[in-house]
Amino acid sequence: MGSVRIAVYLSNTRRNRFDLQLSSDGSAWTNVFSGESTGTTTAEQTYDFADADARYVRYLGHGHSADGPWLAM
């Protein structure tokens, strides 16, 4: 696995900050991506990271840019 495609609610009007994490057992997680969406489209966007074996993928949201500074979700 080396990428995921994600579409985020209202992502054409705000940027979303998040981490992508991988796990083989659902207990120990490794961060493979930290960043944000573009804020320009509701279509799926591809987020690339180094190839790694995993059974689970976790999206860990940190907030969005709507109505000012980063707000908690």
Short mmCIF file of C-alpha atoms in Angstrom, two decimals:
data_model
loop_
_atom_site.label_atom_id
_atom_site.label_comp_id
_atom_site.label_asym_id
_atom_site.label_seq_id
_atom_site.Cartn_x
_atom_site.Cartn_y
_atom_site.Cartn_z
CA MET A 1 0.00 0.00 0.00
CA GLY A 2 1.43 3.39 -0.94
CA SER A 3 -1.54 5.73 -1.30
CA VAL A 4 -5.18 6.29 -0.39
CA ARG A 5 -7.93 8.31 -2.06
CA ILE A 6 -10.11 10.43 0.23
CA ALA A 7 -13.05 12.79 -0.32
CA VAL A 8 -13.90 15.03 2.63
CA TYR A 9 -17.25 16.72 3.41
CA LEU A 10 -17.32 20.36 2.17
CA SER A 11 -13.72 20.03 1.04
CA ASN A 12 -14.33 22.59 -1.72
CA THR A 13 -14.78 25.32 0.93
CA ARG A 14 -12.28 24.36 3.63
CA ARG A 15 -8.99 22.55 4.15
CA ASN A 16 -8.89 19.61 6.54
CA ARG A 17 -5.79 18.77 8.60
CA PHE A 18 -5.19 15.07 9.23
CA ASP A 19 -2.77 12.18 9.66
CA LEU A 20 -2.96 8.83 7.92
CA GLN A 21 -1.85 5.88 10.01
CA LEU A 22 -1.26 2.21 9.23
CA SER A 23 -1.46 -0.86 11.45
CA SER A 24 -1.10 -4.60 11.04
CA ASP A 25 -2.93 -5.47 14.27
CA GLY A 26 -5.23 -2.51 15.02
CA SER A 27 -3.26 -1.67 18.19
CA ALA A 28 0.11 -0.27 17.12
CA TRP A 29 -0.17 2.60 14.60
CA THR A 30 2.45 4.24 12.39
CA ASN A 31 2.03 7.72 10.90
CA VAL A 32 2.62 7.63 7.13
CA PHE A 33 1.16 11.02 6.14
CA SER A 34 0.58 14.35 7.90
CA GLY A 35 -0.91 17.26 6.00
CA GLU A 36 -4.10 18.77 4.70
CA SER A 37 -6.58 18.63 1.84
CA THR A 38 -6.47 21.32 -0.85
CA GLY A 39 -9.80 22.95 0.02
CA THR A 40 -10.68 23.27 -3.67
CA THR A 41 -12.69 20.16 -4.58
CA THR A 42 -15.22 17.64 -3.32
CA ALA A 43 -13.67 14.95 -5.53
CA GLU A 44 -11.42 12.25 -4.14
CA GLN A 45 -7.81 13.33 -3.67
CA THR A 46 -4.86 10.95 -3.62
CA TYR A 47 -2.42 11.00 -0.69
CA ASP A 48 0.84 9.15 -1.34
CA PHE A 49 3.22 7.66 1.20
CA ALA A 50 6.01 5.07 1.22
CA ASP A 51 4.89 1.52 0.47
CA ALA A 52 4.11 -0.47 3.61
CA ASP A 53 2.26 -3.64 4.52
CA ALA A 54 -0.83 -3.04 6.65
CA ARG A 55 -4.23 -4.45 7.41
CA TYR A 56 -5.81 -1.22 8.68
CA VAL A 57 -5.75 2.44 7.64
CA ARG A 58 -6.82 5.19 10.06
CA TYR A 59 -7.73 8.79 9.21
CA LEU A 60 -7.00 10.95 12.26
CA GLY A 61 -8.59 14.39 11.80
CA HIS A 62 -7.22 17.51 13.50
CA GLY A 63 -9.70 20.16 12.37
CA HIS A 64 -10.52 22.37 9.41
CA SER A 65 -10.02 25.92 8.19
CA ALA A 66 -13.67 27.06 7.90
CA ASP A 67 -14.57 30.45 9.34
CA GLY A 68 -11.10 31.43 10.45
CA PRO A 69 -8.27 29.67 12.24
CA TRP A 70 -8.16 25.88 12.47
CA LEU A 71 -11.26 24.71 14.30
CA ALA A 72 -11.61 21.38 16.08
CA MET A 73 -13.94 18.96 14.35
#
